[in-house]
Coordinates of C-alpha atoms and ligand atoms in Angstrom, one line a residue:
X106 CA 3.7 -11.7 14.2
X107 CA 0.2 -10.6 15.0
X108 CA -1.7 -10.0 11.9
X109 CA -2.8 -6.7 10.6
X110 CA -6.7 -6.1 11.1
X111 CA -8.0 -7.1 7.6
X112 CA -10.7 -4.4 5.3
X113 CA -12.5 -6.3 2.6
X114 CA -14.2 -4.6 -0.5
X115 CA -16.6 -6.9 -1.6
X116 CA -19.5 -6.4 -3.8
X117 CA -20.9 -7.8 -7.4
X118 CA -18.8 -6.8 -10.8
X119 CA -19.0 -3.1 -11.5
X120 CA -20.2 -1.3 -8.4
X121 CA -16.7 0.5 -8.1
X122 CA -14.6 -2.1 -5.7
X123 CA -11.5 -1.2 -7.4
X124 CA -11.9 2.5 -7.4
X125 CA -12.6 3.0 -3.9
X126 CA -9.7 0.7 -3.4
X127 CA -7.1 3.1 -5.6
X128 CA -8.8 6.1 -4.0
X129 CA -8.3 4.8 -0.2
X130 CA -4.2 4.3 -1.0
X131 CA -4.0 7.4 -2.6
X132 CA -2.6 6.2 -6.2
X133 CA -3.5 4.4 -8.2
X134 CA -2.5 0.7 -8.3
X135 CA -5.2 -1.4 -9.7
X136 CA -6.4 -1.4 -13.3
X137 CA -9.7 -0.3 -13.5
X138 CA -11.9 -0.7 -16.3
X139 CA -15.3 -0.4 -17.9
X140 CA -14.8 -4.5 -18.3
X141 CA -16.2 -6.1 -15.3
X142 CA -13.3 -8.6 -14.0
X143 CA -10.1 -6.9 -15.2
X144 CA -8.8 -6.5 -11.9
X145 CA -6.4 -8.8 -11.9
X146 CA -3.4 -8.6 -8.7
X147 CA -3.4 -5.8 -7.7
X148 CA -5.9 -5.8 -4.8
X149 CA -4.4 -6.5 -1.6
X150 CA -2.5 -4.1 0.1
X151 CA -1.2 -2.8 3.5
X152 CA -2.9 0.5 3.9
X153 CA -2.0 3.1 6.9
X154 CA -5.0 5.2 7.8
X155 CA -4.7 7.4 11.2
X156 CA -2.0 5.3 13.0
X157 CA -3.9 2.2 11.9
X158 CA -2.3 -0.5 9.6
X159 CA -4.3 -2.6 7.9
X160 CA -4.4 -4.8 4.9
X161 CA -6.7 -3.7 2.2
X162 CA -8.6 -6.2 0.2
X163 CA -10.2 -5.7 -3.1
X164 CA -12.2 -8.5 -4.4
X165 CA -13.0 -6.7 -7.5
X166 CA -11.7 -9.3 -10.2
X167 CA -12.6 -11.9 -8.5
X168 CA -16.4 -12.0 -8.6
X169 CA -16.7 -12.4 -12.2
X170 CA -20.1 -10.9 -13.7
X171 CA -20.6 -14.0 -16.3
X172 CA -20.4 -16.4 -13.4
X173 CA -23.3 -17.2 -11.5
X174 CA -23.3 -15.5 -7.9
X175 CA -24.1 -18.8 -6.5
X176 CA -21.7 -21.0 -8.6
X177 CA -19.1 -22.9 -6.6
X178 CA -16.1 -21.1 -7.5
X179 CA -17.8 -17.7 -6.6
X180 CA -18.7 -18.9 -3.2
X181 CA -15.0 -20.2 -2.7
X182 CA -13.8 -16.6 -3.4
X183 CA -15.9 -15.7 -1.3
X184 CA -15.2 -17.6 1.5
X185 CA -11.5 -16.7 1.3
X186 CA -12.1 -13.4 1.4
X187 CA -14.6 -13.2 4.3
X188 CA -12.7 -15.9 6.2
X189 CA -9.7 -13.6 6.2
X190 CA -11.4 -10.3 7.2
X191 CA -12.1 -8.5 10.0
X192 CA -14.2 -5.8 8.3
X193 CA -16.2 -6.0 5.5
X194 CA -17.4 -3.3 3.1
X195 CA -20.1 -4.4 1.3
X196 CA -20.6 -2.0 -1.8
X197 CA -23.8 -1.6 -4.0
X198 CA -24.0 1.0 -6.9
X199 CA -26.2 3.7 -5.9
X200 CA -27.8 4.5 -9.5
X201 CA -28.4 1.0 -10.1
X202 CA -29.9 0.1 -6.6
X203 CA -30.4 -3.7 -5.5
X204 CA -29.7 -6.3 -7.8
X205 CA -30.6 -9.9 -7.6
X206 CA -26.8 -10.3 -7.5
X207 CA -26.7 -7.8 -4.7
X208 CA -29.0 -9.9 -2.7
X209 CA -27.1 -13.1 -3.4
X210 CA -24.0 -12.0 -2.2
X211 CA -25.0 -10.0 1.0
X212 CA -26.7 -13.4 2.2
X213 CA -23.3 -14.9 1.2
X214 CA -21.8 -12.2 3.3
X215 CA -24.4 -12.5 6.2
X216 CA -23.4 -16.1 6.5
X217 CA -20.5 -15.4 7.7
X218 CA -21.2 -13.1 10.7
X219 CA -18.4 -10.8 10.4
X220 CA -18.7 -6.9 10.6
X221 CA -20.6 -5.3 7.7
X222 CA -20.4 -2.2 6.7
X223 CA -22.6 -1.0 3.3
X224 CA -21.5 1.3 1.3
X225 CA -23.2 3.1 -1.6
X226 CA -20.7 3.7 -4.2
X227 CA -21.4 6.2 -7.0
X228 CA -23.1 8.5 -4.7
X229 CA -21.8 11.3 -5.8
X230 CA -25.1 13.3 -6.9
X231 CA -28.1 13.9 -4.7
X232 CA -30.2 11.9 -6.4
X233 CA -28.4 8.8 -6.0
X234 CA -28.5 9.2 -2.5
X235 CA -32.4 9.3 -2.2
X236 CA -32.8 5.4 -2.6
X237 CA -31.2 5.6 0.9
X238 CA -34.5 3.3 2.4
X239 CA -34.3 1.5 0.2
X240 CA -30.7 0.3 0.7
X241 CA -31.8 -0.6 4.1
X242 CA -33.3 -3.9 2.5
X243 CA -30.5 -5.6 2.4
X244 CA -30.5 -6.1 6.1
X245 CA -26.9 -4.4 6.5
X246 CA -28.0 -1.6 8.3
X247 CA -28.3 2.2 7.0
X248 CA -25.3 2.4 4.1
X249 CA -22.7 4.9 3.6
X250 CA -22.8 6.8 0.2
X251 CA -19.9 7.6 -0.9
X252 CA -18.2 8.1 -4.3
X253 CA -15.1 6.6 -4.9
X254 CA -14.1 8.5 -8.3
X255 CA -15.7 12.5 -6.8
X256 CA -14.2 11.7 -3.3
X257 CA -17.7 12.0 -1.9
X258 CA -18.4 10.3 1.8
X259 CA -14.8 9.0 2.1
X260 CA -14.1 11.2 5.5
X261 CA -17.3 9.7 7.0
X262 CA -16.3 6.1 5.8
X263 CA -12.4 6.6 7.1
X264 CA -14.5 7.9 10.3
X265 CA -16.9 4.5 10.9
X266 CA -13.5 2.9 9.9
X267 CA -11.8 4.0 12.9
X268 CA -14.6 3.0 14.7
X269 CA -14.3 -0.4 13.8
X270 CA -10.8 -1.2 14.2
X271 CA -9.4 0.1 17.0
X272 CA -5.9 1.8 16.6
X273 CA -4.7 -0.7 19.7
X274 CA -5.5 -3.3 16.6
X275 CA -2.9 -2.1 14.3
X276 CA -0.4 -3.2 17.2
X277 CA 2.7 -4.6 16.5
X278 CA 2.5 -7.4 18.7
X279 CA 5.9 -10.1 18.3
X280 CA 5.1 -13.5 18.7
X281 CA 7.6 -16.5 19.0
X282 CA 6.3 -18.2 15.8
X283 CA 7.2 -17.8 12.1
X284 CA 5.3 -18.5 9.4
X285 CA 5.9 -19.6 6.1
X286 CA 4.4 -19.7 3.1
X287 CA 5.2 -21.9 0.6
X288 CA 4.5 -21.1 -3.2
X289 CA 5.5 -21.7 -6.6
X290 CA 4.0 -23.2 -9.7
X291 CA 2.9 -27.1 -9.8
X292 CA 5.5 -29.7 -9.7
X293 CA 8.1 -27.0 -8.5
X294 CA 8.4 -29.1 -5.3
X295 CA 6.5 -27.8 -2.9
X296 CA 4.8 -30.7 -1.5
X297 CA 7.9 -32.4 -1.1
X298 CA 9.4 -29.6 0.9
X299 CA 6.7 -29.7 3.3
X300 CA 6.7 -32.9 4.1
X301 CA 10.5 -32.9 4.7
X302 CA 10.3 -30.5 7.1
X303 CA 7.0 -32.3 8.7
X304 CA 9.4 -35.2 8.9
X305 CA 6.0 -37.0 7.3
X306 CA 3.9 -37.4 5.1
X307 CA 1.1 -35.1 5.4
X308 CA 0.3 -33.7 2.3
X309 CA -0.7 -36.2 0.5
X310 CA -4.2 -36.4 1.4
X311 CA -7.2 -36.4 -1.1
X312 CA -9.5 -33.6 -0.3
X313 CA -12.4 -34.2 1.2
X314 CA -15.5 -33.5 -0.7
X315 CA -18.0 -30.5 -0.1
X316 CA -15.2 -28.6 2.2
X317 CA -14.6 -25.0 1.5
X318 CA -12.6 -23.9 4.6
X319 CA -10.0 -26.3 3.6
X320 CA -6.7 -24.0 4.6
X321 CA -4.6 -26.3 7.6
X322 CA -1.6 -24.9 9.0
X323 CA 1.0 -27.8 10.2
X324 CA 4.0 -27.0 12.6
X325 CA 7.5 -28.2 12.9
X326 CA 10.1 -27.1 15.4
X327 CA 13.5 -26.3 14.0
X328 CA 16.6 -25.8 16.2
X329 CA 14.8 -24.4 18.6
X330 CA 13.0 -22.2 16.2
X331 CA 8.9 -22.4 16.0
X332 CA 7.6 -22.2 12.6
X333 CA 4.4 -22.9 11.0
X334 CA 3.6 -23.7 7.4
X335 CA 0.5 -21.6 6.2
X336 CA -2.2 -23.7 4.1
X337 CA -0.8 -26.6 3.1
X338 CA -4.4 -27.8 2.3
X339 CA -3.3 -25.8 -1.1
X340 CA -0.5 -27.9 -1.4
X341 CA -2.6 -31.0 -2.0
X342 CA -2.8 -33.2 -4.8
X343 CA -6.1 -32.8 -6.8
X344 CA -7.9 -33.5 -9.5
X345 CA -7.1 -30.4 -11.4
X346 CA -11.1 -29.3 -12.4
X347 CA -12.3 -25.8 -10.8
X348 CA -9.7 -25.8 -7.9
X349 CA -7.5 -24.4 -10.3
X350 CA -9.1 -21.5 -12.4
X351 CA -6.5 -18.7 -12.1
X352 CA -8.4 -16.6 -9.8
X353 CA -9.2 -18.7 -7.1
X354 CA -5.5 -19.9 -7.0
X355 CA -4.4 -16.3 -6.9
X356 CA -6.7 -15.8 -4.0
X357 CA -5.5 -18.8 -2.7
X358 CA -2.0 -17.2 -3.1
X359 CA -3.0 -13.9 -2.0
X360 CA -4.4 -15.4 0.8
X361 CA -1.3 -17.4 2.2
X362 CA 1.0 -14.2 1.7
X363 CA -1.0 -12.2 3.9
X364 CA -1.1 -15.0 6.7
X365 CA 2.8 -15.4 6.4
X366 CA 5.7 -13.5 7.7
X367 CA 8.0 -14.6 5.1
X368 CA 7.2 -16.6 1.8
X369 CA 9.6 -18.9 0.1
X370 CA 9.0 -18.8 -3.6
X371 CA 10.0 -22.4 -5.3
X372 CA 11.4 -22.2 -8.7
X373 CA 12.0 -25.6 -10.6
X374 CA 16.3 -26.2 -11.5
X375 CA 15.3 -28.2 -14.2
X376 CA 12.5 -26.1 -15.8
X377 CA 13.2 -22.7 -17.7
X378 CA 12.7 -19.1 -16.2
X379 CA 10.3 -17.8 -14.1
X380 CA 6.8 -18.2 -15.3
X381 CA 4.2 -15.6 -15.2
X382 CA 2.4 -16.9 -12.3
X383 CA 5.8 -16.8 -10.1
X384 CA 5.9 -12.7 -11.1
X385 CA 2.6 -12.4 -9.9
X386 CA 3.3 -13.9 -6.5
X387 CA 6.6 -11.3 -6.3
X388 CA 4.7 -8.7 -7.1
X389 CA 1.7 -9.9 -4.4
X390 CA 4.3 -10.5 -2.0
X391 CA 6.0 -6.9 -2.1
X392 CA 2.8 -5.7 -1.9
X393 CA 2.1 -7.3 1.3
X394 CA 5.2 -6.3 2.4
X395 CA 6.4 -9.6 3.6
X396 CA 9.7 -11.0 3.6
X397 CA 10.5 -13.6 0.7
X398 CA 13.2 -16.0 -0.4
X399 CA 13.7 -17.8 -3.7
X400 CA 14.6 -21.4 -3.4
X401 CA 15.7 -23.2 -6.1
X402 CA 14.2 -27.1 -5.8
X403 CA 15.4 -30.3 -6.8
X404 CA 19.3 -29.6 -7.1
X405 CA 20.2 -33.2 -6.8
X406 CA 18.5 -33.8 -10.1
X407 CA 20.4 -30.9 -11.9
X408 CA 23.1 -31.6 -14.4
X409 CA 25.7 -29.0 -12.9
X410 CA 29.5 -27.4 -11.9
X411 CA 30.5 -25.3 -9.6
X412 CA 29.7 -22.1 -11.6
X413 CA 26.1 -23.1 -11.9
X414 CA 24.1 -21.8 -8.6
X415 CA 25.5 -18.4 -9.5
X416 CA 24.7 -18.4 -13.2
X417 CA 21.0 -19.4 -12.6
X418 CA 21.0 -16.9 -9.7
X419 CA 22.5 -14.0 -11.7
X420 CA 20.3 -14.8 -14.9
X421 CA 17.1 -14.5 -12.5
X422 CA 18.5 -11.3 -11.1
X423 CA 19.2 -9.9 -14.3
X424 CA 15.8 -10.6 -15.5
X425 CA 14.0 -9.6 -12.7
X426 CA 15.3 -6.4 -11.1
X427 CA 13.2 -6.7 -7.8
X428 CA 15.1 -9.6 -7.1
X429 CA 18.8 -8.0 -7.1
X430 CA 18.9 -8.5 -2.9
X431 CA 17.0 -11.4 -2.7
X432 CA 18.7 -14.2 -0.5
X433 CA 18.3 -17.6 -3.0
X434 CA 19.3 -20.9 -1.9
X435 CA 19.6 -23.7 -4.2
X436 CA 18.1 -27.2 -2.1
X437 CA 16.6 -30.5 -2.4
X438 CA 13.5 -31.9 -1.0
X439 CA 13.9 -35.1 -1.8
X440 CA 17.4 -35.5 -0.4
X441 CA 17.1 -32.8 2.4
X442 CA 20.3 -31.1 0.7
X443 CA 20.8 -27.2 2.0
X444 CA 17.2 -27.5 3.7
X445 CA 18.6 -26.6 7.0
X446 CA 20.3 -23.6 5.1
X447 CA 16.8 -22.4 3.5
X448 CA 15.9 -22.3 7.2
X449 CA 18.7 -20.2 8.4
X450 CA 17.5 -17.6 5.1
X451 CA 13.9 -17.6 6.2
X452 CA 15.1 -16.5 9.6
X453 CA 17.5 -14.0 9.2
X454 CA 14.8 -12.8 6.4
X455 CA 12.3 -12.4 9.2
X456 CA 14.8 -11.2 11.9
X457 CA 15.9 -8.3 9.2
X458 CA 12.1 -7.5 8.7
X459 CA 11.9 -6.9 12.6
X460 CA 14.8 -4.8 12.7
X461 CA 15.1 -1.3 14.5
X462 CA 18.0 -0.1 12.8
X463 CA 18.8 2.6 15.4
X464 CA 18.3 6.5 15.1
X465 CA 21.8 7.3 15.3
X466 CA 22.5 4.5 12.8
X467 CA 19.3 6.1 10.6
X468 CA 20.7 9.5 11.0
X469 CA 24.7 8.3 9.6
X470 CA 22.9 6.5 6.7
X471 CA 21.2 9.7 5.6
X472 CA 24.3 12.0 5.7
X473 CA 25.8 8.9 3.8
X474 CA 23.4 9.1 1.0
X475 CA 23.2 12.8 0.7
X476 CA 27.1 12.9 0.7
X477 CA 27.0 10.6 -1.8
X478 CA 24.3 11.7 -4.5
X479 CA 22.0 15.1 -4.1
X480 CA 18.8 14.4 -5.2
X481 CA 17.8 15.3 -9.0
X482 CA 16.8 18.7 -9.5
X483 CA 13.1 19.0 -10.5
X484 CA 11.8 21.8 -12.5
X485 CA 14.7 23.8 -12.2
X486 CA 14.7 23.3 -8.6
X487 CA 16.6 21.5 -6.0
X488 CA 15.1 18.8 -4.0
X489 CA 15.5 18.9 -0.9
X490 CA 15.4 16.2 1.9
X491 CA 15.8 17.9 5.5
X492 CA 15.1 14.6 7.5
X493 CA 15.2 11.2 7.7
X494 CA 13.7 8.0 10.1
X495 CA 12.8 4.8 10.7
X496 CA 8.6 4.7 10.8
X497 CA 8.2 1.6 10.9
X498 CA 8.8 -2.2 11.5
X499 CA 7.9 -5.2 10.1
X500 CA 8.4 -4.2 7.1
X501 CA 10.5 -1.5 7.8
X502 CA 9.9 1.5 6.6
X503 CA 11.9 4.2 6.2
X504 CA 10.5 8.2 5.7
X505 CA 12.2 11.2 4.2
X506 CA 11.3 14.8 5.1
X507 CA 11.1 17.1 2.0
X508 CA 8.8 20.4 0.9
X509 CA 8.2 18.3 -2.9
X510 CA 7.6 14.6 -1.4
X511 CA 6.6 14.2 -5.2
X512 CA 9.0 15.6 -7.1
X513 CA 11.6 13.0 -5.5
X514 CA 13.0 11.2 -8.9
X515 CA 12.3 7.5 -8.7
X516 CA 16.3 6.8 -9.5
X517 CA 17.0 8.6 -6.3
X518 CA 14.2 6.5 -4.2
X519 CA 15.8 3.4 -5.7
X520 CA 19.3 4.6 -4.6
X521 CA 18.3 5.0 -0.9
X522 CA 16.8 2.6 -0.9
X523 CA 19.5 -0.2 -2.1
X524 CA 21.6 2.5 0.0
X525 CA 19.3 1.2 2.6
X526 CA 19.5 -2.6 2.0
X527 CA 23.6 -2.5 2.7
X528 CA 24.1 -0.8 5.1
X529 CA 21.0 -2.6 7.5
X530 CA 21.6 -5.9 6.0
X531 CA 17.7 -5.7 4.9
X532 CA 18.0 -8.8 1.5
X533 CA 14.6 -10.0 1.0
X534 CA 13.0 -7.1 2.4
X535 CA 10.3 -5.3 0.9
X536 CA 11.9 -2.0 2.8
X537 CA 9.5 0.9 2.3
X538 CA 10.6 4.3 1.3
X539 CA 8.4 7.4 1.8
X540 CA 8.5 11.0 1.5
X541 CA 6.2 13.4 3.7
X542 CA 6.2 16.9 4.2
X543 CA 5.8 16.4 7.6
X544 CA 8.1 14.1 9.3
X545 CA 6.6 13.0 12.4
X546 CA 10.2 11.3 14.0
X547 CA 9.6 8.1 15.6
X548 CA 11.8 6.8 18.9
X549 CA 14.0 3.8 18.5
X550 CA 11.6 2.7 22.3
X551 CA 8.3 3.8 20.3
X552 CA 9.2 1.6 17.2
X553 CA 9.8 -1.4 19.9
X554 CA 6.6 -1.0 21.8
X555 CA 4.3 -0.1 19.0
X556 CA 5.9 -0.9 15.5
X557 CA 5.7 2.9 14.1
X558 CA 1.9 2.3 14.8
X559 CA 1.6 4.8 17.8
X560 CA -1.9 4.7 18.7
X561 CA -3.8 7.9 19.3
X562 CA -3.8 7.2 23.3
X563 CA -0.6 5.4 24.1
X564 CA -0.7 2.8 26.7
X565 CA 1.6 3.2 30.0
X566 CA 4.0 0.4 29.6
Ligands
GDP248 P1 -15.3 -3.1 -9.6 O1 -15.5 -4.1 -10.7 O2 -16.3 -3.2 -8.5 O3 -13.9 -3.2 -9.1 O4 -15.5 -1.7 -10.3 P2 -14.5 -0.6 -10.9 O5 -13.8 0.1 -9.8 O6 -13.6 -1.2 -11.9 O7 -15.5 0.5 -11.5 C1 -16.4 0.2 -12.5 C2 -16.8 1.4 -13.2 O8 -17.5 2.3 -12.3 C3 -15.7 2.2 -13.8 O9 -16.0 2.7 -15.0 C4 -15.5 3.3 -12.8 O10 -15.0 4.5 -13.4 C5 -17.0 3.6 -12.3 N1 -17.0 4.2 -11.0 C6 -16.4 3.7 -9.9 N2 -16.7 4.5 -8.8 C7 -17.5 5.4 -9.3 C8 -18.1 6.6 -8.6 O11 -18.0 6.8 -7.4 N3 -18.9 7.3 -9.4 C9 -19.1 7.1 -10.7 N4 -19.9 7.9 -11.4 N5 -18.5 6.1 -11.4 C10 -17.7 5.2 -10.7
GDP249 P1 4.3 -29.5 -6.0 O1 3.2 -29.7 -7.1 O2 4.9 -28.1 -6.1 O3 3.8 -29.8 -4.6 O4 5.4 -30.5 -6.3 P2 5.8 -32.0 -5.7 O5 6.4 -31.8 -4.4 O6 4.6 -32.8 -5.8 O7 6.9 -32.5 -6.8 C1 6.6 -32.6 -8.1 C2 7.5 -33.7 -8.7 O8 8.9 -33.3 -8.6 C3 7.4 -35.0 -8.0 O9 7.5 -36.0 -9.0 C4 8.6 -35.0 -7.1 O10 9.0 -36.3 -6.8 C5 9.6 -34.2 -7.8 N1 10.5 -33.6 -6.9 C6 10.1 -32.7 -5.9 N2 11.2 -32.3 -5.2 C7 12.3 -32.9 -5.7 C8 13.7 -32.9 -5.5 O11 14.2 -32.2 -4.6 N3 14.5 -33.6 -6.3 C9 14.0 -34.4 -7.3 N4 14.8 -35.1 -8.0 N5 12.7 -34.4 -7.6 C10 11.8 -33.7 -6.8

């Protein structure tokens, strides 16, 4: 799977990274506060912007104010983020002008020779859009003010954004290999998965000192099947000092997800529930919209009947609602038991993410569901869904004509949706359900070529 052209907000504590963020999707979705370094998860998302897809990136959260802009673990945050994008919006605060911090970072940011845009962030009167000059300093080139909380500048940023990324970029583009990323708390097992399905033993390595760019993807061929593990550098063994302050192992995280098509989350037989750092990842990994299966490690070790796999399994889903389709698969690392079978999951997982699921098929499903259930009434009025189609693969997505798009109950998005997951066979899909006033129907040969992303000037095939 080709990946989606990456946007990163970057910029010191403050300037109004998660704002512009919230303001870009539409909703809201990150916490933002007065606090600098609040943001927590909730910065990186796929973002559609005129027939482009893209993965948003907000940093905000990250760069911690009380940390030095040149201490290690700031760089390292850094690094991750820049490595992975294609565009970078560099934000300063208009009222405040240049910092020192401002100028530590953009050289950080230079470094790295990818494209810069600056923004201006709280531009919102004149007056904070005098300093203009003086912006230039920084050596980005003239900024964009804009104001992420008023609105202000966002057409003109949207327009230099579809200057820099192509709509050709936001091609779906289907490559033979799959990638995997493999997460889950320390100790859950993940090591020892790897190297079983390396057939050696790679990960075991002691990491060299002084490197930053330390993410190495390793590739194993599985009945005929190419797949690739994404950063198994982050698998290593290490001394547990700054490598593991939360953030920069959620960016790690973060930053694995994105480069995967589907992630296999391990969770521990022998250890109790699913900690907090495993509901991050879920959440991270809808979010992305990539494909994910639960695998429950080291089964050999477990004290266990027959009734067990689906106790645990139904205690999880119980517990944690988004998992209720979810394929799991109980395994072992160390004795290869049902590893062949968490292959066949991650597959059909990926295979199900790719799926066109037909128009006629689409068209059934929604006469289906409306037979079934009307939608809530809202205000004393009916809701009413005319349409219905596929708009896009990978993950699929799947959009809803109505005159109220917002006045659709969430109980009724959740039926279609698990509506959705039967009928298509979609488990451990992060299926999207939208709902537009304008419907703009997609072809079942459109969704092939171009993935729902039909750019402006379609190319002859
Ligand atoms: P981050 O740390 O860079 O992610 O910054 P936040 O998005 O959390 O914003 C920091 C503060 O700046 C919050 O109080 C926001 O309300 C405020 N803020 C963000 N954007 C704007 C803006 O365009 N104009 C004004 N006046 N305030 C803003
Ligand atoms: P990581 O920190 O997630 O990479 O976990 P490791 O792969 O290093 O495993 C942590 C510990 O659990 C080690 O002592 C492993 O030997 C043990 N372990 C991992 N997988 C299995 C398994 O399938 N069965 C058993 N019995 N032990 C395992």
């Amino acid at each position: 799977m080709t990946q989606r052209p990456c946007i990163a907000i970057v910029g010191r504590a403050n300037v109004g990274k998660s704002s512009l963020f919230n303001r870009l999707l539409g909703h809201r979705v990150a916490v933002v506060h007065d606090r600098p370094g609040v943001t927590r998860d909730r910065h990186f998302r796929e973002w559609e912007f005129d027939g482009r897809r893209v993965d948003l990136v907000d940093t905000g959260g990250f760069i911690d104010e009380s940390l030095d802009p040149l201490a290690d673990q700031v760089r390292k945050q850094i690094d991750l983020a820049l490595d992975a994008a294609d565009v970078v919006l560099f934000m300063i605060d208009a009222r405040t002008g240049i910092t020192y911090d401002d100028i530590q970072l953009a050289r950080a940011v230079q470094r790295k020779g990818k494209t810069v845009q600056l923004i201006a962030n709280k531009a919102e009167r004149p007056q904070d859009r005098e300093a203009i000059g003086e912006w230039m300093k920084l050596g980005m080139g003239p900024a964009a003010p804009v104001s992420a909380t008023a609105g202000y500048g966002l057409d003109g940023l949207c327009e230099i954004l579809r200057r820099l990324i192509p709509a050709s970029r936001g091609k779906y583009v289907p490559d033979e290999k799959l990638r995997i990323a493999i997460l889950g708390r320390p100790n859950a097992g993940k090591s020892t998965l790897v190297n079983r399905l390396l057939g050696e033993d790679r990960m075991i390595v002691s990491p060299v000192p002084g490197t930053t760019r330390d993410s190495i993807d390793a590739e194993f061929i599985w009945q005929g099947h190419h797949f690739q593990v994404t950063d198994t550098a982050g698998l290593r063994k290490k001394a547990r000092v700054n490598d593991d302050v939360e953030y920069y192992s959620n960016m790690r995280s973060l930053e694995s997800i994105r480069r995967s098509d589907v992630v296999i989350l391990l969770v521990d037989s022998l250890e109790e529930g699913l900690p907090e750092q495993d509901l991050r990842i879920l959440r991270q990994v809808e979010e992305a919209g990539k494909g994910l299966v639960v695998a429950i490690s080291k089964w050999d070790a477990l004290e266990k009947d027959h009734k067990t796999f689906d106790i645990l399994c139904k205690g999880m889903r119980q517990r944690i609602p988004a998992l209720a389709e979810t394929p799991m698969v109980a395994f072992s690392g160390l004795t290869g038991q049902r590893v062949p079978r968490l292959l066949e999951s991650v597959l059909a997982v990926r295979e199900a993410s790719m799926k066109i699921l037909g128009r006629e098929n689409v068209i059934a499903y929604f006469k289906e569901c409306l037979d079934a259930h009307s939608p809530p009434y809202a205000h004393g009025r009916p809701v009413i869904l005319t349409r219905c189609c596929q708009v896009h693969v990978n993950p699929p997505m799947l959009a809803f004509e109505t005159d109220s798009p917002d006045l659709v109950a969430e109980s009724y998005r959740r039926f279609l949706r698990s509506r959705a997951i039967d009928r298509f066979g979609l488990a451990g899909i992060p299926l999207r359900i939208s709902f537009r006033k304008k419907l703009e129907l997609r072809t079942d040969e459109d969704l092939a070529r171009f993935g729902g992303d039909v750019p402006e000037s379609a190319p002859e095939a």
